[in-house]
PDB file of C-alpha atoms in Angstrom:
ATOM      1  CA  UNK A   1       2.614  37.744 -13.484  1.00  0.00           C
ATOM      2  CA  UNK A   2       2.673  38.094  -9.513  1.00  0.00           C
ATOM      3  CA  UNK A   3      -0.995  38.046 -10.126  1.00  0.00           C
ATOM      4  CA  UNK A   4      -1.506  35.110 -12.728  1.00  0.00           C
ATOM      5  CA  UNK A   5       0.611  33.378 -10.085  1.00  0.00           C
ATOM      6  CA  UNK A   6      -1.514  34.233  -7.146  1.00  0.00           C
ATOM      7  CA  UNK A   7      -4.531  33.022  -9.637  1.00  0.00           C
ATOM      8  CA  UNK A   8      -3.340  30.025 -10.203  1.00  0.00           C
ATOM      9  CA  UNK A   9      -2.216  29.440  -6.198  1.00  0.00           C
ATOM     10  CA  UNK A  10      -6.398  29.932  -5.594  1.00  0.00           C
ATOM     11  CA  UNK A  11      -7.879  27.879  -8.615  1.00  0.00           C
ATOM     12  CA  UNK A  12      -5.431  24.708  -6.695  1.00  0.00           C
ATOM     13  CA  UNK A  13      -6.869  25.518  -3.432  1.00  0.00           C
ATOM     14  CA  UNK A  14     -10.344  25.791  -4.764  1.00  0.00           C
ATOM     15  CA  UNK A  15      -9.824  22.767  -5.892  1.00  0.00           C
ATOM     16  CA  UNK A  16      -7.838  21.337  -3.202  1.00  0.00           C
ATOM     17  CA  UNK A  17     -10.385  22.584  -0.659  1.00  0.00           C
ATOM     18  CA  UNK A  18     -13.593  20.468  -1.042  1.00  0.00           C
ATOM     19  CA  UNK A  19     -11.776  17.424  -0.637  1.00  0.00           C
ATOM     20  CA  UNK A  20      -9.835  18.294   2.324  1.00  0.00           C
ATOM     21  CA  UNK A  21     -13.231  19.292   4.478  1.00  0.00           C
ATOM     22  CA  UNK A  22     -14.344  16.330   4.023  1.00  0.00           C
ATOM     23  CA  UNK A  23     -10.969  14.859   5.090  1.00  0.00           C
ATOM     24  CA  UNK A  24     -10.939  17.067   8.110  1.00  0.00           C
ATOM     25  CA  UNK A  25     -14.910  16.201   8.748  1.00  0.00           C
ATOM     26  CA  UNK A  26     -14.634  12.808   8.617  1.00  0.00           C
ATOM     27  CA  UNK A  27     -11.078  11.698   9.398  1.00  0.00           C
ATOM     28  CA  UNK A  28      -9.815  14.195  11.280  1.00  0.00           C
ATOM     29  CA  UNK A  29     -12.435  15.553  13.221  1.00  0.00           C
ATOM     30  CA  UNK A  30     -13.747  12.161  14.603  1.00  0.00           C
ATOM     31  CA  UNK A  31     -10.310  10.877  15.201  1.00  0.00           C
ATOM     32  CA  UNK A  32      -9.583  13.566  17.692  1.00  0.00           C
ATOM     33  CA  UNK A  33     -13.251  13.182  19.299  1.00  0.00           C
ATOM     34  CA  UNK A  34     -12.261   9.336  19.330  1.00  0.00           C
ATOM     35  CA  UNK A  35      -9.271  10.400  21.280  1.00  0.00           C
ATOM     36  CA  UNK A  36     -10.687  12.104  23.820  1.00  0.00           C
ATOM     37  CA  UNK A  37     -13.742   9.809  24.413  1.00  0.00           C
ATOM     38  CA  UNK A  38     -11.100   7.255  25.275  1.00  0.00           C
ATOM     39  CA  UNK A  39     -10.287   8.798  28.888  1.00  0.00           C
ATOM     40  CA  UNK A  40     -14.210   8.530  29.552  1.00  0.00           C
ATOM     41  CA  UNK A  41     -16.950   6.103  29.968  1.00  0.00           C
ATOM     42  CA  UNK A  42     -19.752   7.258  27.562  1.00  0.00           C
ATOM     43  CA  UNK A  43     -22.139   5.429  26.004  1.00  0.00           C
ATOM     44  CA  UNK A  44     -22.346   7.073  23.042  1.00  0.00           C
ATOM     45  CA  UNK A  45     -25.913   8.816  23.767  1.00  0.00           C
ATOM     46  CA  UNK A  46     -25.470  10.590  27.015  1.00  0.00           C
ATOM     47  CA  UNK A  47     -24.805  14.257  27.113  1.00  0.00           C
ATOM     48  CA  UNK A  48     -23.127  12.849  30.408  1.00  0.00           C
ATOM     49  CA  UNK A  49     -20.335  10.778  30.967  1.00  0.00           C
ATOM     50  CA  UNK A  50     -17.314  11.047  33.555  1.00  0.00           C
ATOM     51  CA  UNK A  51     -13.483  10.707  32.950  1.00  0.00           C
ATOM     52  CA  UNK A  52     -11.307   8.038  33.532  1.00  0.00           C
ATOM     53  CA  UNK A  53      -7.805   8.651  32.367  1.00  0.00           C
ATOM     54  CA  UNK A  54      -6.362   5.375  31.427  1.00  0.00           C
ATOM     55  CA  UNK A  55      -8.662   3.045  33.233  1.00  0.00           C
ATOM     56  CA  UNK A  56      -9.803   2.371  29.986  1.00  0.00           C
ATOM     57  CA  UNK A  57      -6.619   0.933  28.524  1.00  0.00           C
ATOM     58  CA  UNK A  58      -5.484  -0.851  31.698  1.00  0.00           C
ATOM     59  CA  UNK A  59      -9.007  -2.770  31.489  1.00  0.00           C
ATOM     60  CA  UNK A  60      -8.341  -3.249  28.026  1.00  0.00           C
ATOM     61  CA  UNK A  61      -5.069  -4.701  28.413  1.00  0.00           C
ATOM     62  CA  UNK A  62      -4.904  -6.467  31.241  1.00  0.00           C
ATOM     63  CA  UNK A  63      -8.922  -7.298  32.385  1.00  0.00           C
ATOM     64  CA  UNK A  64     -10.537  -7.945  28.880  1.00  0.00           C
ATOM     65  CA  UNK A  65      -9.647 -11.337  28.048  1.00  0.00           C
ATOM     66  CA  UNK A  66     -11.970 -11.315  24.938  1.00  0.00           C
ATOM     67  CA  UNK A  67      -9.910  -8.342  23.604  1.00  0.00           C
ATOM     68  CA  UNK A  68      -6.891 -10.049  24.345  1.00  0.00           C
ATOM     69  CA  UNK A  69      -7.550 -12.739  22.273  1.00  0.00           C
ATOM     70  CA  UNK A  70      -8.576 -11.075  19.285  1.00  0.00           C
ATOM     71  CA  UNK A  71      -5.424  -9.405  19.057  1.00  0.00           C
ATOM     72  CA  UNK A  72      -3.942 -12.686  19.321  1.00  0.00           C
ATOM     73  CA  UNK A  73      -6.065 -13.827  16.773  1.00  0.00           C
ATOM     74  CA  UNK A  74      -5.213 -10.515  14.525  1.00  0.00           C
ATOM     75  CA  UNK A  75      -1.347 -11.041  14.720  1.00  0.00           C
ATOM     76  CA  UNK A  76      -1.536 -14.794  13.784  1.00  0.00           C
ATOM     77  CA  UNK A  77      -3.608 -13.679  10.689  1.00  0.00           C
ATOM     78  CA  UNK A  78      -1.602  -9.830  10.189  1.00  0.00           C
ATOM     79  CA  UNK A  79       1.851 -12.185   9.574  1.00  0.00           C
ATOM     80  CA  UNK A  80       0.190 -14.950   7.991  1.00  0.00           C
ATOM     81  CA  UNK A  81      -1.741 -12.957   5.671  1.00  0.00           C
ATOM     82  CA  UNK A  82       1.266 -10.473   4.635  1.00  0.00           C
ATOM     83  CA  UNK A  83       4.090 -13.461   4.053  1.00  0.00           C
ATOM     84  CA  UNK A  84       1.527 -15.385   2.050  1.00  0.00           C
ATOM     85  CA  UNK A  85      -0.297 -12.272  -0.078  1.00  0.00           C
ATOM     86  CA  UNK A  86       3.720 -10.942  -0.659  1.00  0.00           C
ATOM     87  CA  UNK A  87       4.943 -14.191  -1.693  1.00  0.00           C
ATOM     88  CA  UNK A  88       2.066 -15.423  -3.613  1.00  0.00           C
ATOM     89  CA  UNK A  89       1.748 -12.450  -5.751  1.00  0.00           C
ATOM     90  CA  UNK A  90       5.177 -11.895  -6.403  1.00  0.00           C
ATOM     91  CA  UNK A  91       5.429 -15.519  -7.758  1.00  0.00           C
ATOM     92  CA  UNK A  92       3.043 -14.925 -10.754  1.00  0.00           C
ATOM     93  CA  UNK A  93       4.479 -11.617 -11.158  1.00  0.00           C
ATOM     94  CA  UNK A  94       7.902 -13.586 -12.128  1.00  0.00           C
ATOM     95  CA  UNK A  95       5.752 -16.074 -13.476  1.00  0.00           C
ATOM     96  CA  UNK A  96       3.523 -13.905 -16.223  1.00  0.00           C
ATOM     97  CA  UNK A  97       6.547 -11.658 -16.751  1.00  0.00           C
ATOM     98  CA  UNK A  98       8.601 -14.440 -17.663  1.00  0.00           C
ATOM     99  CA  UNK A  99       5.992 -15.327 -20.098  1.00  0.00           C
ATOM    100  CA  UNK A 100       5.960 -13.576 -23.537  1.00  0.00           C
ATOM    101  CA  UNK A 101       2.663 -13.783 -24.607  1.00  0.00           C
ATOM    102  CA  UNK A 102      -0.470 -13.347 -22.667  1.00  0.00           C
ATOM    103  CA  UNK A 103       0.503 -10.634 -20.308  1.00  0.00           C
ATOM    104  CA  UNK A 104      -2.150  -8.592 -20.280  1.00  0.00           C
ATOM    105  CA  UNK A 105      -5.014 -11.819 -19.857  1.00  0.00           C
ATOM    106  CA  UNK A 106      -2.890 -12.674 -16.952  1.00  0.00           C
ATOM    107  CA  UNK A 107      -2.948  -9.257 -15.397  1.00  0.00           C
ATOM    108  CA  UNK A 108      -6.732  -9.261 -15.519  1.00  0.00           C
ATOM    109  CA  UNK A 109      -7.413 -12.879 -14.444  1.00  0.00           C
ATOM    110  CA  UNK A 110      -5.980 -11.915 -11.261  1.00  0.00           C
ATOM    111  CA  UNK A 111      -6.755  -8.587 -11.073  1.00  0.00           C
ATOM    112  CA  UNK A 112     -10.256  -9.396 -11.513  1.00  0.00           C
ATOM    113  CA  UNK A 113     -11.638 -10.273  -7.777  1.00  0.00           C
ATOM    114  CA  UNK A 114     -10.230  -6.740  -6.700  1.00  0.00           C
ATOM    115  CA  UNK A 115     -13.042  -5.288  -8.695  1.00  0.00           C
ATOM    116  CA  UNK A 116     -15.920  -7.570  -6.632  1.00  0.00           C
ATOM    117  CA  UNK A 117     -17.411  -6.329  -3.867  1.00  0.00           C
ATOM    118  CA  UNK A 118     -15.689  -7.624  -0.772  1.00  0.00           C
ATOM    119  CA  UNK A 119     -19.046  -8.812   0.858  1.00  0.00           C
ATOM    120  CA  UNK A 120     -20.370 -10.064  -2.206  1.00  0.00           C
ATOM    121  CA  UNK A 121     -17.297 -11.915  -3.352  1.00  0.00           C
ATOM    122  CA  UNK A 122     -17.051 -13.446   0.416  1.00  0.00           C
ATOM    123  CA  UNK A 123     -20.581 -14.701   0.258  1.00  0.00           C
ATOM    124  CA  UNK A 124     -19.582 -16.663  -3.242  1.00  0.00           C
ATOM    125  CA  UNK A 125     -16.936 -17.861  -0.862  1.00  0.00           C
ATOM    126  CA  UNK A 126     -19.145 -19.206   1.524  1.00  0.00           C
ATOM    127  CA  UNK A 127     -21.285 -21.060  -0.872  1.00  0.00           C
ATOM    128  CA  UNK A 128     -18.190 -22.780  -1.959  1.00  0.00           C
ATOM    129  CA  UNK A 129     -16.771 -23.907   1.672  1.00  0.00           C
ATOM    130  CA  UNK A 130     -20.619 -24.836   2.450  1.00  0.00           C
ATOM    131  CA  UNK A 131     -21.773 -26.551  -0.409  1.00  0.00           C
ATOM    132  CA  UNK A 132     -19.576 -27.348  -2.794  1.00  0.00           C
ATOM    133  CA  UNK A 133     -16.365 -28.467  -1.019  1.00  0.00           C
ATOM    134  CA  UNK A 134     -18.541 -30.847   0.998  1.00  0.00           C
ATOM    135  CA  UNK A 135     -20.615 -32.205  -2.385  1.00  0.00           C
ATOM    136  CA  UNK A 136     -16.857 -32.657  -3.340  1.00  0.00           C
ATOM    137  CA  UNK A 137     -15.547 -34.470  -0.606  1.00  0.00           C
ATOM    138  CA  UNK A 138     -18.376 -37.195  -0.730  1.00  0.00           C
ATOM    139  CA  UNK A 139     -15.677 -38.385  -3.747  1.00  0.00           C
ATOM    140  CA  UNK A 140     -14.030 -41.678  -1.974  1.00  0.00           C
ATOM    141  CA  UNK A 141     -10.434 -38.974  -3.459  1.00  0.00           C
ATOM    142  CA  UNK A 142     -11.675 -36.359  -1.778  1.00  0.00           C
ATOM    143  CA  UNK A 143     -12.489 -36.957   1.806  1.00  0.00           C
ATOM    144  CA  UNK A 144      -9.150 -34.706   2.918  1.00  0.00           C
ATOM    145  CA  UNK A 145     -11.947 -32.017   2.412  1.00  0.00           C
ATOM    146  CA  UNK A 146     -14.523 -33.339   4.644  1.00  0.00           C
ATOM    147  CA  UNK A 147     -13.821 -30.500   6.991  1.00  0.00           C
ATOM    148  CA  UNK A 148     -15.506 -27.623   9.439  1.00  0.00           C
ATOM    149  CA  UNK A 149     -14.348 -24.972   6.668  1.00  0.00           C
ATOM    150  CA  UNK A 150     -16.281 -22.227   8.820  1.00  0.00           C
ATOM    151  CA  UNK A 151     -17.651 -23.620  12.389  1.00  0.00           C
ATOM    152  CA  UNK A 152     -13.941 -25.165  13.296  1.00  0.00           C
ATOM    153  CA  UNK A 153     -12.005 -21.833  14.776  1.00  0.00           C
ATOM    154  CA  UNK A 154      -8.747 -23.832  13.820  1.00  0.00           C
ATOM    155  CA  UNK A 155      -9.106 -24.461  10.216  1.00  0.00           C
ATOM    156  CA  UNK A 156     -11.811 -21.344   9.572  1.00  0.00           C
ATOM    157  CA  UNK A 157      -8.241 -19.392  10.308  1.00  0.00           C
ATOM    158  CA  UNK A 158      -6.823 -21.080   6.781  1.00  0.00           C
ATOM    159  CA  UNK A 159     -10.383 -20.678   5.502  1.00  0.00           C
ATOM    160  CA  UNK A 160     -10.099 -16.567   5.746  1.00  0.00           C
ATOM    161  CA  UNK A 161      -6.460 -16.638   4.980  1.00  0.00           C
ATOM    162  CA  UNK A 162      -7.388 -18.641   1.994  1.00  0.00           C
ATOM    163  CA  UNK A 163      -9.894 -15.614   0.614  1.00  0.00           C
ATOM    164  CA  UNK A 164      -7.631 -13.036   2.146  1.00  0.00           C
ATOM    165  CA  UNK A 165      -5.329 -13.968  -0.405  1.00  0.00           C
ATOM    166  CA  UNK A 166      -6.890 -14.586  -3.415  1.00  0.00           C
ATOM    167  CA  UNK A 167      -8.738 -10.768  -2.793  1.00  0.00           C
ATOM    168  CA  UNK A 168      -5.059  -9.303  -2.098  1.00  0.00           C
ATOM    169  CA  UNK A 169      -2.897 -10.590  -4.578  1.00  0.00           C
ATOM    170  CA  UNK A 170      -4.052  -8.749  -7.816  1.00  0.00           C
ATOM    171  CA  UNK A 171      -3.117  -5.088  -6.531  1.00  0.00           C
ATOM    172  CA  UNK A 172       0.075  -6.217  -5.289  1.00  0.00           C
ATOM    173  CA  UNK A 173       0.542  -8.483  -8.330  1.00  0.00           C
ATOM    174  CA  UNK A 174      -0.230  -5.586 -10.548  1.00  0.00           C
ATOM    175  CA  UNK A 175       2.631  -3.286  -8.483  1.00  0.00           C
ATOM    176  CA  UNK A 176       5.355  -6.202  -8.394  1.00  0.00           C
ATOM    177  CA  UNK A 177       5.418  -6.840 -12.279  1.00  0.00           C
ATOM    178  CA  UNK A 178       5.545  -2.310 -12.764  1.00  0.00           C
ATOM    179  CA  UNK A 179       9.028  -3.004 -10.789  1.00  0.00           C
ATOM    180  CA  UNK A 180      10.318  -6.063 -12.463  1.00  0.00           C
ATOM    181  CA  UNK A 181       9.760  -4.080 -15.825  1.00  0.00           C
ATOM    182  CA  UNK A 182      11.460  -0.945 -14.854  1.00  0.00           C
ATOM    183  CA  UNK A 183      14.803  -3.028 -14.230  1.00  0.00           C
ATOM    184  CA  UNK A 184      17.072  -2.641 -17.084  1.00  0.00           C
ATOM    185  CA  UNK A 185      17.056  -5.280 -19.645  1.00  0.00           C
ATOM    186  CA  UNK A 186      21.003  -4.540 -19.611  1.00  0.00           C
ATOM    187  CA  UNK A 187      21.384  -5.968 -16.529  1.00  0.00           C
ATOM    188  CA  UNK A 188      19.801  -8.957 -16.952  1.00  0.00           C
ATOM    189  CA  UNK A 189      21.687  -9.638 -20.169  1.00  0.00           C
ATOM    190  CA  UNK A 190      24.307  -8.837 -18.564  1.00  0.00           C
ATOM    191  CA  UNK A 191      23.966 -11.798 -15.454  1.00  0.00           C
ATOM    192  CA  UNK A 192      23.204 -14.464 -18.240  1.00  0.00           C
ATOM    193  CA  UNK A 193      26.200 -13.614 -20.253  1.00  0.00           C
ATOM    194  CA  UNK A 194      28.015 -14.301 -16.515  1.00  0.00           C
ATOM    195  CA  UNK A 195      26.446 -17.983 -16.461  1.00  0.00           C
ATOM    196  CA  UNK A 196      24.137 -16.333 -13.856  1.00  0.00           C
ATOM    197  CA  UNK A 197      21.527 -19.040 -12.835  1.00  0.00           C
ATOM    198  CA  UNK A 198      17.581 -17.966 -12.545  1.00  0.00           C
ATOM    199  CA  UNK A 199      18.065 -17.993  -8.752  1.00  0.00           C
ATOM    200  CA  UNK A 200      21.078 -16.055  -8.638  1.00  0.00           C
ATOM    201  CA  UNK A 201      19.273 -13.920 -10.922  1.00  0.00           C
ATOM    202  CA  UNK A 202      16.412 -13.212  -8.458  1.00  0.00           C
ATOM    203  CA  UNK A 203      18.246 -12.344  -5.428  1.00  0.00           C
ATOM    204  CA  UNK A 204      20.989 -10.079  -6.913  1.00  0.00           C
ATOM    205  CA  UNK A 205      19.330  -8.786  -9.349  1.00  0.00           C
ATOM    206  CA  UNK A 206      15.505  -8.981  -9.468  1.00  0.00           C
ATOM    207  CA  UNK A 207      14.946  -8.369  -5.348  1.00  0.00           C
ATOM    208  CA  UNK A 208      17.119  -5.553  -4.394  1.00  0.00           C
ATOM    209  CA  UNK A 209      15.598  -3.625  -7.945  1.00  0.00           C
ATOM    210  CA  UNK A 210      12.419  -4.017  -6.230  1.00  0.00           C
ATOM    211  CA  UNK A 211      12.761  -3.189  -2.861  1.00  0.00           C
ATOM    212  CA  UNK A 212      10.824  -0.211  -3.179  1.00  0.00           C
ATOM    213  CA  UNK A 213       7.660  -2.438  -4.093  1.00  0.00           C
ATOM    214  CA  UNK A 214       8.536  -4.386  -1.758  1.00  0.00           C
ATOM    215  CA  UNK A 215       8.323  -1.933   0.937  1.00  0.00           C
ATOM    216  CA  UNK A 216       4.911  -0.579  -0.669  1.00  0.00           C
ATOM    217  CA  UNK A 217       3.155  -4.152  -1.078  1.00  0.00           C
ATOM    218  CA  UNK A 218       3.805  -4.912   2.328  1.00  0.00           C
ATOM    219  CA  UNK A 219       3.195  -1.237   4.170  1.00  0.00           C
ATOM    220  CA  UNK A 220      -0.025  -1.994   2.261  1.00  0.00           C
ATOM    221  CA  UNK A 221      -0.820  -5.591   3.336  1.00  0.00           C
ATOM    222  CA  UNK A 222       0.258  -4.821   7.366  1.00  0.00           C
ATOM    223  CA  UNK A 223      -2.500  -1.953   6.870  1.00  0.00           C
ATOM    224  CA  UNK A 224      -5.132  -3.836   5.650  1.00  0.00           C
ATOM    225  CA  UNK A 225      -4.727  -7.179   7.454  1.00  0.00           C
ATOM    226  CA  UNK A 226      -4.752  -5.291  10.523  1.00  0.00           C
ATOM    227  CA  UNK A 227      -8.157  -3.468   9.810  1.00  0.00           C
ATOM    228  CA  UNK A 228     -10.049  -6.442   8.305  1.00  0.00           C
ATOM    229  CA  UNK A 229     -13.733  -6.399   9.320  1.00  0.00           C
ATOM    230  CA  UNK A 230     -15.922  -7.273   6.232  1.00  0.00           C
ATOM    231  CA  UNK A 231     -14.055 -10.663   5.322  1.00  0.00           C
ATOM    232  CA  UNK A 232     -14.016 -11.923   7.947  1.00  0.00           C
ATOM    233  CA  UNK A 233     -17.738 -10.924   9.153  1.00  0.00           C
ATOM    234  CA  UNK A 234     -19.039 -12.163   6.099  1.00  0.00           C
ATOM    235  CA  UNK A 235     -17.397 -15.985   6.522  1.00  0.00           C
ATOM    236  CA  UNK A 236     -17.684 -16.289  10.279  1.00  0.00           C
ATOM    237  CA  UNK A 237     -19.161 -13.526  12.264  1.00  0.00           C
ATOM    238  CA  UNK A 238     -16.138 -13.798  14.301  1.00  0.00           C
ATOM    239  CA  UNK A 239     -16.890 -17.784  15.601  1.00  0.00           C
ATOM    240  CA  UNK A 240     -17.378 -20.047  16.684  1.00  0.00           C
ATOM    241  CA  UNK A 241     -17.821 -18.374  19.828  1.00  0.00           C
ATOM    242  CA  UNK A 242     -15.142 -15.791  19.292  1.00  0.00           C
ATOM    243  CA  UNK A 243     -12.748 -17.987  17.818  1.00  0.00           C
ATOM    244  CA  UNK A 244     -11.963 -15.825  14.723  1.00  0.00           C
ATOM    245  CA  UNK A 245     -12.776 -12.353  16.264  1.00  0.00           C
ATOM    246  CA  UNK A 246     -10.387  -9.725  14.770  1.00  0.00           C
ATOM    247  CA  UNK A 247     -10.090  -6.573  17.189  1.00  0.00           C
ATOM    248  CA  UNK A 248     -12.098  -4.478  15.011  1.00  0.00           C
ATOM    249  CA  UNK A 249     -15.214  -7.172  15.358  1.00  0.00           C
ATOM    250  CA  UNK A 250     -14.264  -6.869  19.484  1.00  0.00           C
ATOM    251  CA  UNK A 251     -14.428  -2.861  19.247  1.00  0.00           C
ATOM    252  CA  UNK A 252     -17.541  -2.707  16.962  1.00  0.00           C
ATOM    253  CA  UNK A 253     -18.893  -5.398  19.440  1.00  0.00           C
ATOM    254  CA  UNK A 254     -18.111  -3.087  22.271  1.00  0.00           C
ATOM    255  CA  UNK A 255     -19.390  -0.015  21.040  1.00  0.00           C
ATOM    256  CA  UNK A 256     -22.674  -0.943  19.333  1.00  0.00           C
ATOM    257  CA  UNK A 257     -24.305  -4.605  19.627  1.00  0.00           C
ATOM    258  CA  UNK A 258     -25.439  -4.401  23.119  1.00  0.00           C
ATOM    259  CA  UNK A 259     -22.700  -2.885  25.036  1.00  0.00           C
ATOM    260  CA  UNK A 260     -22.427   0.771  24.553  1.00  0.00           C
ATOM    261  CA  UNK A 261     -19.267   1.468  25.919  1.00  0.00           C
ATOM    262  CA  UNK A 262     -18.427   3.926  23.388  1.00  0.00           C
ATOM    263  CA  UNK A 263     -15.440   5.309  25.547  1.00  0.00           C
ATOM    264  CA  UNK A 264     -14.054   1.755  25.909  1.00  0.00           C
ATOM    265  CA  UNK A 265     -14.071   0.602  22.422  1.00  0.00           C
ATOM    266  CA  UNK A 266     -12.288   4.456  21.278  1.00  0.00           C
ATOM    267  CA  UNK A 267      -9.520   3.602  23.788  1.00  0.00           C
ATOM    268  CA  UNK A 268      -9.471  -0.135  22.018  1.00  0.00           C
ATOM    269  CA  UNK A 269      -9.315   2.117  18.783  1.00  0.00           C
ATOM    270  CA  UNK A 270      -6.339   4.434  20.074  1.00  0.00           C
ATOM    271  CA  UNK A 271      -4.549   0.926  20.947  1.00  0.00           C
ATOM    272  CA  UNK A 272      -5.333  -0.563  17.414  1.00  0.00           C
ATOM    273  CA  UNK A 273      -3.794   2.723  16.265  1.00  0.00           C
ATOM    274  CA  UNK A 274      -0.823   2.319  17.844  1.00  0.00           C
ATOM    275  CA  UNK A 275       0.015  -0.792  17.220  1.00  0.00           C
ATOM    276  CA  UNK A 276      -0.274  -0.465  13.550  1.00  0.00           C
ATOM    277  CA  UNK A 277       2.190   2.870  13.543  1.00  0.00           C
ATOM    278  CA  UNK A 278       4.453   1.477  15.368  1.00  0.00           C
ATOM    279  CA  UNK A 279       4.751  -2.157  13.464  1.00  0.00           C
ATOM    280  CA  UNK A 280       4.268   0.219  10.129  1.00  0.00           C
ATOM    281  CA  UNK A 281       7.237   2.700  11.107  1.00  0.00           C
ATOM    282  CA  UNK A 282       9.554   0.191  12.037  1.00  0.00           C
ATOM    283  CA  UNK A 283       8.892  -1.848   8.789  1.00  0.00           C
ATOM    284  CA  UNK A 284       9.452   1.163   6.387  1.00  0.00           C
ATOM    285  CA  UNK A 285      12.844   2.335   8.327  1.00  0.00           C
ATOM    286  CA  UNK A 286      14.042  -0.692   8.109  1.00  0.00           C
ATOM    287  CA  UNK A 287      12.848  -1.802   4.570  1.00  0.00           C
ATOM    288  CA  UNK A 288      13.762   1.872   3.379  1.00  0.00           C
ATOM    289  CA  UNK A 289      16.993   1.435   4.800  1.00  0.00           C
ATOM    290  CA  UNK A 290      17.752  -1.988   2.666  1.00  0.00           C
ATOM    291  CA  UNK A 291      16.959   0.099  -0.315  1.00  0.00           C
ATOM    292  CA  UNK A 292      19.622   2.389   0.085  1.00  0.00           C
ATOM    293  CA  UNK A 293      22.087  -0.393   0.452  1.00  0.00           C
ATOM    294  CA  UNK A 294      20.259  -2.211  -2.395  1.00  0.00           C
TER     295      UNK A 294
END
């Protein structure tokens, strides 16, 4: 029996080992290397570099105006994207679950954007905002659409947000629908018999019993919104100027696009990592407590 158990354990290790080695090689080791380089002035090319301590971090937070503006823009985007994606996904889930037919069809329709490459789907949106909407704006009744959707930073922010909601709702929708389907039917029936109105049903039954789904969805949207890159790159490339530059774009610009300050870029990446770590830990801790209370 023991030898059979040992063979089973050995087989499991063999199955896990390739994935673990890839994870170690491409994620764990580069993370520790980047942490080390963040305290140096390495340019990413030379074999020699100097140790600068916390100088990179001080420069990034105190002297780098572009980095601070990218943090501010990313923070605005994260707040709006997390709220809108989760609100829209939850409302759609409630509407679809209230239907008796065609639930599978609606799930498929709203999940379809997730099946497309972000770059490809975003280039489609570039065509819509640069060609289709201006053509519609020529109609007198649609003059309000005559905006610089990709050229004005204040408008481009909402353009990026619209595309992020369109592409991010599908996965959240499935999670919320699964959570809603898991609510015991007898609780709903008892509430209806007691005369509960739809908003009472949502507040006192649905929302507390899908708290675990809320925790997961907010966690996912927080992480993806902080690390957004390809969507902004394809829509505006951080422009005009640096008006829509997110943190990830600022980091890559510092490391590769002419500056070649790999150590300095690594320190910015560490700052981003710490921001995400602290915020997600606070979010998960608070929402887990509410799950227990519910």
